[in-house]
């Protein structure tokens, strides 16, 4: 903001009769760019605490919403094409990411600088595809609550892959904290009324893939010049993933696009469902970024534990899938183990420094 300035012109002999105030020119304050362009940034009229609360609420809704929509489409609506559905998610993420970065400029755009960096990103993309397709496929066969219980074991697989691939050893307390994670999922599995072996195995594959991606990403993108912001990484991974998934979808699921269009002629609701589902899938990534930006990565991890419990509860309320007390106990033990693991990791880093 430029403060008001006063310019005084020189007085000639003809101006001697005038008062000094007659020669003072008031220069108005310079308006900000937002005022000149009529643009106001999101949250500019909200308090920081309220803005953070809204972002966290949006994060919960998008993460829970995409799970429930996937489950409804794949299990209840009868849209049994998880690979094609995942491909739609990727196309949505690619389109929205392009708009968000190139036009809305939510983050500065980064470019792929070399073939080496491209192939590293492509490797991450392949693992990402495997994880997401397995996760969506599992929802056809097992309840969301059981899916989330299995997904909560991601730190267990992360520790295993970190040890196998990088020979990274954690402290004894960290490994000890993982025992409740395993014990809890064993309890939940043994008491799951709607247990399906194939659904269980592909969900394990999805969880392991998610853990593998985080470990491999830490290895491949270590060079500061090659590191990409999460939103830029999504911009490049999403279209690659769509191209990878297309032949698999055509081979395993047939011409789903034609089937979908034919179905839309008699039931236009399917189009609304697919567009809404794909949009919410992008919002999951966007709100992940916003939560980390306005809080911290640790807060996102804590919220992830709460999200798993919330999604499980909401799915039971919505889909009325049966649960047992032993299963609820197993899920609770798994979440407790994740909390203990996070605390042990934090203390381990403090003692290292």
CSV table of C-alpha atoms in Angstrom, one decimal:
chain,number,residue,atom,x,y,z
A,1,UNK,CA,0.0,0.0,0.0
A,2,UNK,CA,1.4,3.4,-1.0
A,3,UNK,CA,0.7,6.1,1.5
A,4,UNK,CA,-0.9,9.4,0.3
A,5,UNK,CA,1.7,11.8,-0.9
A,6,UNK,CA,1.6,15.6,-1.2
A,7,UNK,CA,3.1,17.4,-4.1
A,8,UNK,CA,3.5,21.2,-3.9
A,9,UNK,CA,4.0,23.1,-7.1
A,10,UNK,CA,6.3,26.1,-7.3
A,11,UNK,CA,4.7,29.5,-6.9
A,12,UNK,CA,5.2,32.2,-9.5
A,13,UNK,CA,4.8,35.9,-8.9
A,14,UNK,CA,1.2,35.6,-10.1
A,15,UNK,CA,0.4,33.0,-7.4
A,16,UNK,CA,1.5,35.1,-4.4
A,17,UNK,CA,-2.0,35.9,-3.5
A,18,UNK,CA,-3.0,32.3,-3.2
A,19,UNK,CA,-2.7,30.4,0.0
A,20,UNK,CA,-0.4,27.5,0.5
A,21,UNK,CA,-3.3,25.0,0.6
A,22,UNK,CA,-4.3,26.0,-2.9
A,23,UNK,CA,-1.1,24.5,-4.2
A,24,UNK,CA,-1.3,21.1,-2.4
A,25,UNK,CA,-2.3,18.2,-4.7
A,26,UNK,CA,-3.6,15.1,-2.8
A,27,UNK,CA,-2.4,11.9,-4.5
A,28,UNK,CA,-4.8,9.0,-3.6
A,29,UNK,CA,-3.5,5.8,-2.2
A,30,UNK,CA,-2.6,3.1,-4.8
A,31,UNK,CA,-5.1,0.3,-4.7
A,32,UNK,CA,-3.8,-3.3,-4.3
A,33,UNK,CA,-3.7,-5.7,-7.3
A,34,UNK,CA,-6.7,-7.6,-5.9
A,35,UNK,CA,-8.8,-4.4,-5.8
A,36,UNK,CA,-7.6,-3.2,-9.3
A,37,UNK,CA,-8.4,-6.6,-10.8
A,38,UNK,CA,-11.5,-7.3,-8.7
A,39,UNK,CA,-9.9,-10.5,-7.5
A,40,UNK,CA,-9.9,-11.7,-3.9
A,41,UNK,CA,-8.0,-14.8,-2.9
A,42,UNK,CA,-9.8,-17.7,-1.3
A,43,UNK,CA,-10.0,-17.3,2.5
A,44,UNK,CA,-8.9,-13.6,2.4
A,45,UNK,CA,-12.0,-12.7,4.5
A,46,UNK,CA,-11.7,-15.7,6.9
A,47,UNK,CA,-9.7,-15.9,10.1
A,48,UNK,CA,-6.7,-18.4,9.9
A,49,UNK,CA,-8.3,-20.8,12.4
A,50,UNK,CA,-11.6,-20.8,10.5
A,51,UNK,CA,-9.9,-21.3,7.2
A,52,UNK,CA,-7.9,-24.2,8.6
A,53,UNK,CA,-11.0,-25.8,10.1
A,54,UNK,CA,-12.8,-25.5,6.7
A,55,UNK,CA,-9.9,-27.1,4.9
A,56,UNK,CA,-9.7,-30.0,7.4
A,57,UNK,CA,-13.5,-30.5,7.1
A,58,UNK,CA,-13.2,-30.5,3.3
A,59,UNK,CA,-10.3,-33.1,3.6
A,60,UNK,CA,-12.5,-35.4,5.7
A,61,UNK,CA,-15.5,-35.1,3.3
A,62,UNK,CA,-13.5,-35.7,0.2
A,63,UNK,CA,-11.5,-38.7,1.6
A,64,UNK,CA,-14.6,-40.3,3.0
A,65,UNK,CA,-16.7,-39.3,0.0
A,66,UNK,CA,-14.5,-40.9,-2.6
A,67,UNK,CA,-14.5,-44.2,-0.6
A,68,UNK,CA,-18.3,-44.3,-0.3
A,69,UNK,CA,-18.8,-43.3,-3.9
A,70,UNK,CA,-16.4,-46.0,-5.1
A,71,UNK,CA,-18.1,-48.6,-2.9
A,72,UNK,CA,-21.6,-47.6,-4.2
A,73,UNK,CA,-20.6,-47.6,-7.8
A,74,UNK,CA,-18.6,-50.9,-7.7
A,75,UNK,CA,-20.8,-52.9,-5.3
A,76,UNK,CA,-24.3,-51.5,-5.2
A,77,UNK,CA,-24.8,-49.7,-8.5
A,78,UNK,CA,-23.4,-52.5,-10.5
A,79,UNK,CA,-20.7,-50.5,-12.3
A,80,UNK,CA,-18.1,-53.4,-12.1
A,81,UNK,CA,-15.2,-51.7,-13.9
A,82,UNK,CA,-12.6,-50.7,-11.3
A,83,UNK,CA,-9.7,-50.2,-13.8
A,84,UNK,CA,-11.8,-47.9,-16.0
A,85,UNK,CA,-13.0,-46.1,-13.0
A,86,UNK,CA,-9.4,-45.5,-11.8
A,87,UNK,CA,-8.6,-44.3,-15.3
A,88,UNK,CA,-11.4,-41.7,-15.1
A,89,UNK,CA,-9.9,-40.6,-11.7
A,90,UNK,CA,-6.5,-40.1,-13.4
A,91,UNK,CA,-8.0,-38.1,-16.3
A,92,UNK,CA,-9.9,-36.0,-13.8
A,93,UNK,CA,-6.7,-35.4,-11.8
A,94,UNK,CA,-4.7,-34.5,-14.9
A,95,UNK,CA,-7.4,-32.0,-16.1
A,96,UNK,CA,-8.0,-30.3,-12.8
A,97,UNK,CA,-4.2,-30.2,-12.0
A,98,UNK,CA,-3.5,-28.5,-15.3
A,99,UNK,CA,-6.2,-25.8,-14.6
A,100,UNK,CA,-5.0,-25.4,-11.0
A,101,UNK,CA,-1.3,-25.0,-11.8
A,102,UNK,CA,-1.4,-23.2,-15.2
A,103,UNK,CA,-4.4,-20.9,-14.7
A,104,UNK,CA,-5.1,-20.6,-10.9
A,105,UNK,CA,-1.4,-20.9,-10.1
A,106,UNK,CA,-1.9,-22.5,-6.7
A,107,UNK,CA,1.7,-23.6,-6.9
A,108,UNK,CA,4.6,-22.6,-9.3
A,109,UNK,CA,4.8,-25.0,-12.3
A,110,UNK,CA,7.8,-27.3,-12.4
A,111,UNK,CA,9.1,-29.0,-15.5
A,112,UNK,CA,10.6,-32.5,-16.1
A,113,UNK,CA,14.2,-31.6,-16.8
A,114,UNK,CA,15.6,-34.9,-18.1
A,115,UNK,CA,14.8,-38.4,-19.5
A,116,UNK,CA,16.2,-39.8,-16.3
A,117,UNK,CA,13.7,-37.8,-14.2
A,118,UNK,CA,10.9,-38.8,-16.6
A,119,UNK,CA,11.6,-42.6,-16.1
A,120,UNK,CA,11.8,-42.1,-12.4
A,121,UNK,CA,8.4,-40.5,-12.4
A,122,UNK,CA,7.1,-43.3,-14.7
A,123,UNK,CA,8.3,-45.9,-12.3
A,124,UNK,CA,6.4,-44.2,-9.5
A,125,UNK,CA,3.4,-44.0,-11.7
A,126,UNK,CA,3.4,-47.8,-12.3
A,127,UNK,CA,3.4,-48.5,-8.6
A,128,UNK,CA,0.7,-45.8,-8.1
A,129,UNK,CA,-1.5,-47.4,-10.7
A,130,UNK,CA,-1.1,-50.8,-9.1
A,131,UNK,CA,-2.0,-49.5,-5.7
A,132,UNK,CA,-5.1,-47.5,-6.7
A,133,UNK,CA,-6.5,-50.2,-9.0
A,134,UNK,CA,-6.1,-52.8,-6.2
A,135,UNK,CA,-7.7,-50.5,-3.7
A,136,UNK,CA,-10.7,-49.8,-5.9
A,137,UNK,CA,-11.1,-53.5,-6.9
A,138,UNK,CA,-11.1,-54.5,-3.2
A,139,UNK,CA,-14.2,-52.3,-2.6
A,140,UNK,CA,-16.1,-54.6,-4.9
A,141,UNK,CA,-15.6,-57.5,-2.5
A,142,UNK,CA,-15.1,-56.2,1.0
A,143,UNK,CA,-16.8,-53.5,3.1
A,144,UNK,CA,-15.2,-50.0,3.4
A,145,UNK,CA,-14.7,-50.6,7.2
A,146,UNK,CA,-12.6,-53.7,6.5
A,147,UNK,CA,-10.8,-51.9,3.7
A,148,UNK,CA,-9.8,-49.1,6.0
A,149,UNK,CA,-8.7,-51.5,8.7
A,150,UNK,CA,-6.3,-53.1,6.2
A,151,UNK,CA,-5.2,-49.7,4.8
A,152,UNK,CA,-4.2,-48.6,8.3
A,153,UNK,CA,-1.3,-51.1,8.2
A,154,UNK,CA,0.6,-49.0,5.7
A,155,UNK,CA,3.4,-48.1,8.2
A,156,UNK,CA,4.0,-51.8,8.7
A,157,UNK,CA,4.7,-52.4,5.0
A,158,UNK,CA,6.7,-49.1,4.8
A,159,UNK,CA,9.0,-50.3,7.5
A,160,UNK,CA,9.5,-53.7,5.7
A,161,UNK,CA,10.2,-52.1,2.3
A,162,UNK,CA,12.5,-49.5,3.9
A,163,UNK,CA,14.5,-52.3,5.4
A,164,UNK,CA,14.6,-54.6,2.3
A,165,UNK,CA,15.3,-51.8,-0.2
A,166,UNK,CA,17.5,-49.3,1.7
A,167,UNK,CA,18.6,-51.5,4.6
A,168,UNK,CA,17.2,-48.8,6.9
A,169,UNK,CA,16.8,-50.0,10.4
A,170,UNK,CA,14.4,-48.5,12.9
A,171,UNK,CA,14.8,-48.5,16.7
A,172,UNK,CA,13.4,-51.4,18.7
A,173,UNK,CA,10.6,-49.2,20.0
A,174,UNK,CA,9.5,-48.5,16.5
A,175,UNK,CA,9.3,-52.1,15.5
A,176,UNK,CA,7.6,-53.0,18.8
A,177,UNK,CA,5.0,-50.4,18.2
A,178,UNK,CA,4.1,-52.2,14.9
A,179,UNK,CA,3.0,-55.4,16.8
A,180,UNK,CA,-0.4,-54.0,17.7
A,181,UNK,CA,-0.9,-53.0,14.1
A,182,UNK,CA,-0.5,-56.6,13.0
A,183,UNK,CA,-2.4,-58.1,15.9
A,184,UNK,CA,-5.3,-55.7,15.3
A,185,UNK,CA,-5.7,-56.6,11.7
A,186,UNK,CA,-5.5,-60.3,12.5
A,187,UNK,CA,-8.4,-59.8,14.9
A,188,UNK,CA,-10.4,-57.8,12.4
A,189,UNK,CA,-9.8,-60.4,9.6
A,190,UNK,CA,-10.8,-63.4,11.7
A,191,UNK,CA,-14.0,-61.8,12.8
A,192,UNK,CA,-15.1,-60.1,9.5
A,193,UNK,CA,-18.6,-61.3,8.6
A,194,UNK,CA,-18.2,-60.4,4.9
A,195,UNK,CA,-14.7,-61.7,4.5
A,196,UNK,CA,-13.6,-62.3,0.9
A,197,UNK,CA,-10.2,-63.8,0.2
A,198,UNK,CA,-9.7,-62.1,-3.2
A,199,UNK,CA,-10.8,-58.7,-1.8
A,200,UNK,CA,-8.5,-59.1,1.2
A,201,UNK,CA,-5.5,-60.0,-1.0
A,202,UNK,CA,-6.0,-57.1,-3.4
A,203,UNK,CA,-6.5,-54.7,-0.5
A,204,UNK,CA,-3.2,-56.0,1.0
A,205,UNK,CA,-1.6,-55.4,-2.4
A,206,UNK,CA,-3.0,-51.8,-2.5
A,207,UNK,CA,-1.6,-51.1,1.0
A,208,UNK,CA,1.8,-52.6,0.2
A,209,UNK,CA,1.9,-50.6,-3.1
A,210,UNK,CA,1.2,-47.4,-1.3
A,211,UNK,CA,4.0,-48.1,1.1
A,212,UNK,CA,6.4,-49.1,-1.7
A,213,UNK,CA,5.6,-45.9,-3.6
A,214,UNK,CA,6.5,-43.8,-0.6
A,215,UNK,CA,9.9,-45.6,-0.1
A,216,UNK,CA,10.7,-45.6,-3.9
A,217,UNK,CA,9.8,-41.9,-4.1
A,218,UNK,CA,12.2,-41.2,-1.3
A,219,UNK,CA,15.0,-43.0,-3.2
A,220,UNK,CA,14.3,-41.8,-6.8
A,221,UNK,CA,13.6,-38.1,-6.1
A,222,UNK,CA,16.4,-37.3,-3.7
A,223,UNK,CA,18.1,-34.8,-6.0
A,224,UNK,CA,17.0,-31.3,-5.1
A,225,UNK,CA,16.8,-30.4,-8.8
A,226,UNK,CA,14.5,-33.4,-9.4
A,227,UNK,CA,12.1,-33.0,-6.5
A,228,UNK,CA,8.6,-32.0,-7.5
A,229,UNK,CA,5.9,-30.5,-5.5
A,230,UNK,CA,3.1,-32.9,-4.8
A,231,UNK,CA,0.7,-31.1,-7.1
A,232,UNK,CA,3.2,-31.0,-9.9
A,233,UNK,CA,3.9,-34.6,-9.4
A,234,UNK,CA,0.2,-35.4,-9.7
A,235,UNK,CA,0.1,-33.3,-12.9
A,236,UNK,CA,2.7,-35.6,-14.5
A,237,UNK,CA,1.7,-38.9,-12.9
A,238,UNK,CA,-2.0,-38.7,-13.7
A,239,UNK,CA,-1.9,-38.7,-17.5
A,240,UNK,CA,0.8,-41.3,-17.5
A,241,UNK,CA,-1.4,-43.5,-15.3
A,242,UNK,CA,-4.3,-43.1,-17.6
A,243,UNK,CA,-2.2,-44.2,-20.6
A,244,UNK,CA,-1.0,-47.3,-18.6
A,245,UNK,CA,-4.5,-48.2,-17.5
A,246,UNK,CA,-6.2,-47.9,-20.9
A,247,UNK,CA,-4.9,-51.2,-22.5
A,248,UNK,CA,-5.5,-53.1,-19.2
A,249,UNK,CA,-9.1,-51.8,-19.1
A,250,UNK,CA,-9.8,-52.7,-22.7
A,251,UNK,CA,-8.3,-56.2,-22.3
A,252,UNK,CA,-10.0,-57.0,-19.0
A,253,UNK,CA,-13.2,-55.0,-19.1
A,254,UNK,CA,-14.0,-54.6,-22.7
A,255,UNK,CA,-15.2,-51.4,-24.3
A,256,UNK,CA,-16.4,-49.8,-21.1
A,257,UNK,CA,-16.8,-46.4,-22.7
A,258,UNK,CA,-19.4,-47.8,-25.1
A,259,UNK,CA,-21.1,-49.7,-22.4
A,260,UNK,CA,-21.3,-46.6,-20.2
A,261,UNK,CA,-22.7,-44.4,-23.0
A,262,UNK,CA,-25.4,-47.1,-23.7
A,263,UNK,CA,-26.3,-47.2,-20.0
A,264,UNK,CA,-26.4,-43.4,-19.9
A,265,UNK,CA,-29.2,-43.4,-22.5
A,266,UNK,CA,-31.6,-45.1,-20.1
A,267,UNK,CA,-30.0,-43.9,-16.8
A,268,UNK,CA,-28.4,-40.5,-17.0
A,269,UNK,CA,-27.6,-40.7,-13.3
A,270,UNK,CA,-24.5,-42.7,-14.2
A,271,UNK,CA,-22.9,-39.7,-15.8
A,272,UNK,CA,-23.5,-37.6,-12.8
A,273,UNK,CA,-22.1,-40.3,-10.5
A,274,UNK,CA,-18.9,-40.7,-12.6
A,275,UNK,CA,-18.2,-37.0,-13.0
A,276,UNK,CA,-18.8,-36.4,-9.3
A,277,UNK,CA,-16.7,-39.4,-8.3
A,278,UNK,CA,-13.8,-38.3,-10.5
A,279,UNK,CA,-14.0,-34.7,-9.2
A,280,UNK,CA,-13.9,-35.9,-5.6
A,281,UNK,CA,-10.9,-38.1,-6.4
A,282,UNK,CA,-9.0,-34.9,-7.4
A,283,UNK,CA,-10.3,-33.0,-4.3
A,284,UNK,CA,-8.6,-35.7,-2.2
A,285,UNK,CA,-5.2,-34.7,-3.6
A,286,UNK,CA,-6.0,-31.0,-3.4
A,287,UNK,CA,-7.1,-31.1,0.2
A,288,UNK,CA,-4.1,-33.2,1.1
A,289,UNK,CA,-1.9,-30.4,-0.2
A,290,UNK,CA,-3.9,-27.7,1.6
A,291,UNK,CA,-4.0,-29.5,4.9
A,292,UNK,CA,-0.2,-29.9,4.8
A,293,UNK,CA,0.3,-26.3,3.7
A,294,UNK,CA,-1.9,-24.9,6.5
A,295,UNK,CA,-0.9,-27.3,9.3
A,296,UNK,CA,1.9,-29.9,8.9
A,297,UNK,CA,2.7,-33.4,7.5
A,298,UNK,CA,2.4,-34.8,11.1
A,299,UNK,CA,-1.1,-33.3,11.3
A,300,UNK,CA,-2.1,-35.0,8.1
A,301,UNK,CA,-0.8,-38.3,9.4
A,302,UNK,CA,-2.9,-37.9,12.6
A,303,UNK,CA,-5.9,-36.9,10.5
A,304,UNK,CA,-5.4,-40.1,8.4
A,305,UNK,CA,-5.9,-42.2,11.5
A,306,UNK,CA,-9.1,-40.4,12.4
A,307,UNK,CA,-10.3,-40.6,8.8
A,308,UNK,CA,-10.0,-44.4,8.7
A,309,UNK,CA,-12.2,-44.6,11.8
A,310,UNK,CA,-14.7,-42.0,10.5
A,311,UNK,CA,-14.9,-43.7,7.0
A,312,UNK,CA,-15.5,-47.1,8.7
A,313,UNK,CA,-18.2,-45.7,10.9
A,314,UNK,CA,-20.0,-43.8,8.1
A,315,UNK,CA,-19.9,-46.8,5.8
A,316,UNK,CA,-21.5,-49.0,8.4
A,317,UNK,CA,-24.2,-46.4,8.9
A,318,UNK,CA,-24.8,-46.0,5.1
A,319,UNK,CA,-24.4,-49.5,3.8
A,320,UNK,CA,-25.4,-51.4,6.9
A,321,UNK,CA,-22.7,-54.0,6.6
A,322,UNK,CA,-22.6,-56.2,9.7
A,323,UNK,CA,-19.7,-55.8,12.2
A,324,UNK,CA,-18.7,-57.7,15.2
A,325,UNK,CA,-17.3,-56.5,18.6
A,326,UNK,CA,-14.1,-58.4,17.9
A,327,UNK,CA,-13.7,-56.7,14.6
A,328,UNK,CA,-14.3,-53.3,16.1
A,329,UNK,CA,-11.7,-54.1,18.8
A,330,UNK,CA,-9.2,-55.3,16.2
A,331,UNK,CA,-9.7,-52.0,14.2
A,332,UNK,CA,-9.2,-50.0,17.4
A,333,UNK,CA,-6.0,-51.9,18.3
A,334,UNK,CA,-4.6,-51.3,14.8
A,335,UNK,CA,-5.3,-47.5,15.1
A,336,UNK,CA,-3.7,-47.5,18.6
A,337,UNK,CA,-0.7,-49.3,17.1
A,338,UNK,CA,-0.4,-46.6,14.4
A,339,UNK,CA,-0.5,-43.9,17.0
A,340,UNK,CA,2.2,-45.6,19.0
A,341,UNK,CA,4.3,-46.1,15.8
A,342,UNK,CA,4.0,-42.4,15.0
A,343,UNK,CA,5.1,-41.4,18.5
A,344,UNK,CA,8.0,-43.8,18.4
A,345,UNK,CA,9.2,-42.5,15.1
A,346,UNK,CA,9.0,-39.0,16.3
A,347,UNK,CA,11.0,-39.7,19.4
A,348,UNK,CA,13.5,-41.7,17.3
A,349,UNK,CA,14.2,-38.7,15.1
A,350,UNK,CA,14.6,-36.5,18.1
A,351,UNK,CA,17.2,-38.8,19.7
A,352,UNK,CA,19.0,-39.1,16.3
A,353,UNK,CA,19.5,-35.3,16.1
